[in-house]
Amino acid sequence: SKRFDVIANQVGIRPDRQEKYDFSTPYTVSAAVLTVHKDNNTVKDFKDIKGLKAAQTLTSNLTDIARKNGAEIVGVEGFNQAVDLLASKRVDVTINDGLSVLDLLHQKPEMPIKIVAKDPDAAHNGFMFRKGSKELVDAFNKALDDMAKDGTLTKISQNWFGEDVSK
């Protein structure tokens, strides 16, 4: 329908999407993270969540990670509800996008939660374009390359997430 030229919303670059769309080079890398209450010192890895209550959005692929590791799923509407349940100790864990958790902890360092493990399969995120948008993709890639070389991507990452998520 050609209503949009680009989508900029942490879109994961995956083979199934690359068949339908063009992508920029990645500008962030994000992994699923296992998050617990800051008082929890027993959960250290995904394998430790068997039988524990995990606050998860029922349609999320992150829920699949929780299920695969034997967690009891507590359905939630979204990220905010998941971390609220975790902070109030009504669930034991939540598995969410690392950038979301880092952003929350950067904005609200008093939140009583902590990241204890990262899923090894990180998502590389880029700008998504209509197939055949070579000139626009090339322009974005040049800008991203310039920003990577001069440190701008790193500065933006550190400002918003407290660490460099551009690599």
PDB file of C-alpha atoms in Angstrom:
ATOM      1  CA  SER A   1       0.000   0.000   0.000  1.00  0.00           C
ATOM      2  CA  LYS A   2       3.096   2.246   0.216  1.00  0.00           C
ATOM      3  CA  ARG A   3       1.788   4.124   3.259  1.00  0.00           C
ATOM      4  CA  PHE A   4       5.179   3.995   4.992  1.00  0.00           C
ATOM      5  CA  ASP A   5       8.771   4.168   3.807  1.00  0.00           C
ATOM      6  CA  VAL A   6      10.427   2.893   6.974  1.00  0.00           C
ATOM      7  CA  ILE A   7       9.555   1.269  10.295  1.00  0.00           C
ATOM      8  CA  ALA A   8      11.759   2.243  13.230  1.00  0.00           C
ATOM      9  CA  ASN A   9      10.704   0.208  16.254  1.00  0.00           C
ATOM     10  CA  GLN A  10      13.431  -2.238  17.302  1.00  0.00           C
ATOM     11  CA  VAL A  11      12.484  -4.592  14.461  1.00  0.00           C
ATOM     12  CA  GLY A  12      14.391  -7.862  14.720  1.00  0.00           C
ATOM     13  CA  ILE A  13      16.182  -8.816  11.515  1.00  0.00           C
ATOM     14  CA  ARG A  14      15.093 -12.386  10.744  1.00  0.00           C
ATOM     15  CA  PRO A  15      15.252 -14.467   7.553  1.00  0.00           C
ATOM     16  CA  ASP A  16      11.448 -14.666   7.244  1.00  0.00           C
ATOM     17  CA  ARG A  17      11.223 -10.865   7.379  1.00  0.00           C
ATOM     18  CA  GLN A  18      14.134 -10.396   4.987  1.00  0.00           C
ATOM     19  CA  GLU A  19      12.145 -12.300   2.357  1.00  0.00           C
ATOM     20  CA  LYS A  20       9.466  -9.573   2.437  1.00  0.00           C
ATOM     21  CA  TYR A  21      11.351  -6.429   3.470  1.00  0.00           C
ATOM     22  CA  ASP A  22      14.713  -4.699   3.176  1.00  0.00           C
ATOM     23  CA  PHE A  23      16.658  -3.896   6.357  1.00  0.00           C
ATOM     24  CA  SER A  24      19.353  -1.475   7.400  1.00  0.00           C
ATOM     25  CA  THR A  25      22.484  -2.711   9.081  1.00  0.00           C
ATOM     26  CA  PRO A  26      21.727  -3.455  12.765  1.00  0.00           C
ATOM     27  CA  TYR A  27      21.804  -0.500  15.140  1.00  0.00           C
ATOM     28  CA  THR A  28      21.054  -2.385  18.367  1.00  0.00           C
ATOM     29  CA  VAL A  29      21.547  -5.889  19.670  1.00  0.00           C
ATOM     30  CA  SER A  30      19.102  -7.144  22.257  1.00  0.00           C
ATOM     31  CA  ALA A  31      18.749 -10.444  24.050  1.00  0.00           C
ATOM     32  CA  ALA A  32      16.012 -11.888  26.192  1.00  0.00           C
ATOM     33  CA  VAL A  33      16.943 -11.514  29.843  1.00  0.00           C
ATOM     34  CA  LEU A  34      15.893 -13.406  32.941  1.00  0.00           C
ATOM     35  CA  THR A  35      14.892 -10.924  35.621  1.00  0.00           C
ATOM     36  CA  VAL A  36      14.239 -11.615  39.305  1.00  0.00           C
ATOM     37  CA  HIS A  37      13.544  -9.628  42.477  1.00  0.00           C
ATOM     38  CA  LYS A  38      16.751  -8.086  43.811  1.00  0.00           C
ATOM     39  CA  ASP A  39      16.419 -10.208  46.986  1.00  0.00           C
ATOM     40  CA  ASN A  40      16.455 -13.454  44.973  1.00  0.00           C
ATOM     41  CA  ASN A  41      19.889 -15.061  45.086  1.00  0.00           C
ATOM     42  CA  THR A  42      18.841 -18.589  44.098  1.00  0.00           C
ATOM     43  CA  VAL A  43      17.919 -18.059  40.435  1.00  0.00           C
ATOM     44  CA  LYS A  44      21.078 -17.576  38.403  1.00  0.00           C
ATOM     45  CA  ASP A  45      20.195 -19.111  35.017  1.00  0.00           C
ATOM     46  CA  PHE A  46      17.240 -20.094  32.851  1.00  0.00           C
ATOM     47  CA  LYS A  47      17.512 -23.721  34.015  1.00  0.00           C
ATOM     48  CA  ASP A  48      16.784 -22.555  37.584  1.00  0.00           C
ATOM     49  CA  ILE A  49      13.203 -21.445  36.790  1.00  0.00           C
ATOM     50  CA  LYS A  50      11.619 -24.907  36.631  1.00  0.00           C
ATOM     51  CA  GLY A  51       8.420 -24.830  38.705  1.00  0.00           C
ATOM     52  CA  LEU A  52       8.688 -21.088  39.409  1.00  0.00           C
ATOM     53  CA  LYS A  53       6.017 -18.509  38.531  1.00  0.00           C
ATOM     54  CA  ALA A  54       6.960 -16.435  35.464  1.00  0.00           C
ATOM     55  CA  ALA A  55       4.994 -13.299  34.522  1.00  0.00           C
ATOM     56  CA  GLN A  56       4.725 -13.426  30.729  1.00  0.00           C
ATOM     57  CA  THR A  57       2.631 -12.008  27.897  1.00  0.00           C
ATOM     58  CA  LEU A  58       0.898 -15.117  26.573  1.00  0.00           C
ATOM     59  CA  THR A  59       1.554 -14.398  22.882  1.00  0.00           C
ATOM     60  CA  SER A  60       5.253 -13.549  23.266  1.00  0.00           C
ATOM     61  CA  ASN A  61       8.105 -15.696  21.996  1.00  0.00           C
ATOM     62  CA  LEU A  62       9.733 -14.921  25.365  1.00  0.00           C
ATOM     63  CA  THR A  63       6.992 -16.982  26.995  1.00  0.00           C
ATOM     64  CA  ASP A  64       8.230 -19.944  24.960  1.00  0.00           C
ATOM     65  CA  ILE A  65      11.627 -19.619  26.670  1.00  0.00           C
ATOM     66  CA  ALA A  66       9.923 -19.688  30.080  1.00  0.00           C
ATOM     67  CA  ARG A  67       7.820 -22.719  29.128  1.00  0.00           C
ATOM     68  CA  LYS A  68      10.811 -24.550  27.648  1.00  0.00           C
ATOM     69  CA  ASN A  69      12.596 -24.140  30.978  1.00  0.00           C
ATOM     70  CA  GLY A  70       9.640 -25.454  32.995  1.00  0.00           C
ATOM     71  CA  ALA A  71       8.237 -22.242  34.488  1.00  0.00           C
ATOM     72  CA  GLU A  72       4.600 -21.919  35.520  1.00  0.00           C
ATOM     73  CA  ILE A  73       3.240 -19.122  33.315  1.00  0.00           C
ATOM     74  CA  VAL A  74       1.289 -16.270  34.895  1.00  0.00           C
ATOM     75  CA  GLY A  75      -0.339 -14.354  32.036  1.00  0.00           C
ATOM     76  CA  VAL A  76       0.060 -10.569  31.976  1.00  0.00           C
ATOM     77  CA  GLU A  77      -1.002  -7.737  29.658  1.00  0.00           C
ATOM     78  CA  GLY A  78       2.531  -6.496  29.051  1.00  0.00           C
ATOM     79  CA  PHE A  79       5.970  -5.571  30.331  1.00  0.00           C
ATOM     80  CA  ASN A  80       4.824  -3.093  33.014  1.00  0.00           C
ATOM     81  CA  GLN A  81       2.463  -5.580  34.624  1.00  0.00           C
ATOM     82  CA  ALA A  82       5.166  -8.270  34.552  1.00  0.00           C
ATOM     83  CA  VAL A  83       7.735  -6.131  36.370  1.00  0.00           C
ATOM     84  CA  ASP A  84       5.119  -4.843  38.836  1.00  0.00           C
ATOM     85  CA  LEU A  85       4.248  -8.439  39.790  1.00  0.00           C
ATOM     86  CA  LEU A  86       7.947  -9.233  40.098  1.00  0.00           C
ATOM     87  CA  ALA A  87       8.715  -6.140  42.198  1.00  0.00           C
ATOM     88  CA  SER A  88       5.867  -7.033  44.572  1.00  0.00           C
ATOM     89  CA  LYS A  89       7.069 -10.680  44.742  1.00  0.00           C
ATOM     90  CA  ARG A  90       3.797 -12.079  43.371  1.00  0.00           C
ATOM     91  CA  VAL A  91       5.836 -13.947  40.746  1.00  0.00           C
ATOM     92  CA  ASP A  92       9.375 -15.303  40.871  1.00  0.00           C
ATOM     93  CA  VAL A  93      10.726 -14.289  37.458  1.00  0.00           C
ATOM     94  CA  THR A  94       9.994 -12.639  34.139  1.00  0.00           C
ATOM     95  CA  ILE A  95      11.756 -13.039  30.811  1.00  0.00           C
ATOM     96  CA  ASN A  96      11.711  -9.894  28.716  1.00  0.00           C
ATOM     97  CA  ASP A  97      13.634  -7.923  26.132  1.00  0.00           C
ATOM     98  CA  GLY A  98      16.939  -6.775  27.569  1.00  0.00           C
ATOM     99  CA  LEU A  99      16.563  -3.246  26.219  1.00  0.00           C
ATOM    100  CA  SER A 100      13.214  -2.844  27.985  1.00  0.00           C
ATOM    101  CA  VAL A 101      14.664  -3.970  31.316  1.00  0.00           C
ATOM    102  CA  LEU A 102      17.795  -1.818  30.939  1.00  0.00           C
ATOM    103  CA  ASP A 103      15.643   1.194  30.069  1.00  0.00           C
ATOM    104  CA  LEU A 104      13.428   0.617  33.120  1.00  0.00           C
ATOM    105  CA  LEU A 105      16.425   0.248  35.447  1.00  0.00           C
ATOM    106  CA  HIS A 106      18.015   3.352  33.921  1.00  0.00           C
ATOM    107  CA  GLN A 107      14.810   5.389  34.400  1.00  0.00           C
ATOM    108  CA  LYS A 108      13.921   3.880  37.801  1.00  0.00           C
ATOM    109  CA  PRO A 109      17.094   2.595  39.488  1.00  0.00           C
ATOM    110  CA  GLU A 110      15.115   2.061  42.688  1.00  0.00           C
ATOM    111  CA  MET A 111      13.118  -0.794  41.080  1.00  0.00           C
ATOM    112  CA  PRO A 112      13.788  -3.893  43.215  1.00  0.00           C
ATOM    113  CA  ILE A 113      14.638  -6.131  40.249  1.00  0.00           C
ATOM    114  CA  LYS A 114      17.846  -7.380  38.636  1.00  0.00           C
ATOM    115  CA  ILE A 115      18.957  -9.209  35.517  1.00  0.00           C
ATOM    116  CA  VAL A 116      20.551 -12.580  36.293  1.00  0.00           C
ATOM    117  CA  ALA A 117      20.967 -14.169  32.843  1.00  0.00           C
ATOM    118  CA  LYS A 118      20.910 -13.364  29.126  1.00  0.00           C
ATOM    119  CA  ASP A 119      19.643 -15.690  26.423  1.00  0.00           C
ATOM    120  CA  PRO A 120      22.560 -16.458  24.078  1.00  0.00           C
ATOM    121  CA  ASP A 121      20.400 -15.850  20.988  1.00  0.00           C
ATOM    122  CA  ALA A 122      20.476 -12.071  20.663  1.00  0.00           C
ATOM    123  CA  ALA A 123      18.254 -10.227  18.209  1.00  0.00           C
ATOM    124  CA  HIS A 124      19.877  -7.771  15.826  1.00  0.00           C
ATOM    125  CA  ASN A 125      17.511  -4.864  15.248  1.00  0.00           C
ATOM    126  CA  GLY A 126      17.382  -2.594  12.233  1.00  0.00           C
ATOM    127  CA  PHE A 127      15.185  -0.211  10.304  1.00  0.00           C
ATOM    128  CA  MET A 128      12.715  -2.035   8.049  1.00  0.00           C
ATOM    129  CA  PHE A 129      11.858  -0.828   4.527  1.00  0.00           C
ATOM    130  CA  ARG A 130       9.623  -1.825   1.634  1.00  0.00           C
ATOM    131  CA  LYS A 131      11.389  -4.320  -0.647  1.00  0.00           C
ATOM    132  CA  GLY A 132      13.302  -2.504  -3.380  1.00  0.00           C
ATOM    133  CA  SER A 133      14.158   0.615  -1.331  1.00  0.00           C
ATOM    134  CA  LYS A 134      17.888   0.421  -2.102  1.00  0.00           C
ATOM    135  CA  GLU A 135      18.560   4.185  -2.181  1.00  0.00           C
ATOM    136  CA  LEU A 136      16.820   4.773   1.143  1.00  0.00           C
ATOM    137  CA  VAL A 137      18.469   1.740   2.767  1.00  0.00           C
ATOM    138  CA  ASP A 138      21.877   2.908   1.514  1.00  0.00           C
ATOM    139  CA  ALA A 139      21.284   6.400   2.962  1.00  0.00           C
ATOM    140  CA  PHE A 140      20.300   4.937   6.351  1.00  0.00           C
ATOM    141  CA  ASN A 141      23.277   2.565   6.320  1.00  0.00           C
ATOM    142  CA  LYS A 142      25.678   5.431   5.582  1.00  0.00           C
ATOM    143  CA  ALA A 143      24.243   7.445   8.475  1.00  0.00           C
ATOM    144  CA  LEU A 144      24.422   4.422  10.806  1.00  0.00           C
ATOM    145  CA  ASP A 145      28.002   3.719   9.721  1.00  0.00           C
ATOM    146  CA  ASP A 146      28.994   7.356  10.349  1.00  0.00           C
ATOM    147  CA  MET A 147      27.300   7.269  13.775  1.00  0.00           C
ATOM    148  CA  ALA A 148      29.089   4.034  14.679  1.00  0.00           C
ATOM    149  CA  LYS A 149      32.473   5.418  13.594  1.00  0.00           C
ATOM    150  CA  ASP A 150      32.154   8.725  15.461  1.00  0.00           C
ATOM    151  CA  GLY A 151      30.770   7.099  18.630  1.00  0.00           C
ATOM    152  CA  THR A 152      27.262   8.571  18.383  1.00  0.00           C
ATOM    153  CA  LEU A 153      25.526   5.161  18.533  1.00  0.00           C
ATOM    154  CA  THR A 154      27.514   4.263  21.643  1.00  0.00           C
ATOM    155  CA  LYS A 155      26.690   7.618  23.292  1.00  0.00           C
ATOM    156  CA  ILE A 156      22.973   7.223  22.544  1.00  0.00           C
ATOM    157  CA  SER A 157      23.031   3.667  23.923  1.00  0.00           C
ATOM    158  CA  GLN A 158      24.775   4.681  27.117  1.00  0.00           C
ATOM    159  CA  ASN A 159      22.459   7.656  27.589  1.00  0.00           C
ATOM    160  CA  TRP A 160      19.237   5.648  27.251  1.00  0.00           C
ATOM    161  CA  PHE A 161      20.227   2.166  28.449  1.00  0.00           C
ATOM    162  CA  GLY A 162      23.243   2.690  30.697  1.00  0.00           C
ATOM    163  CA  GLU A 163      25.418   0.497  28.446  1.00  0.00           C
ATOM    164  CA  ASP A 164      26.402   0.126  24.798  1.00  0.00           C
ATOM    165  CA  VAL A 165      23.699  -1.917  23.051  1.00  0.00           C
ATOM    166  CA  SER A 166      24.840  -0.972  19.548  1.00  0.00           C
ATOM    167  CA  LYS A 167      27.142  -3.996  19.198  1.00  0.00           C
TER     168      LYS A 167
END
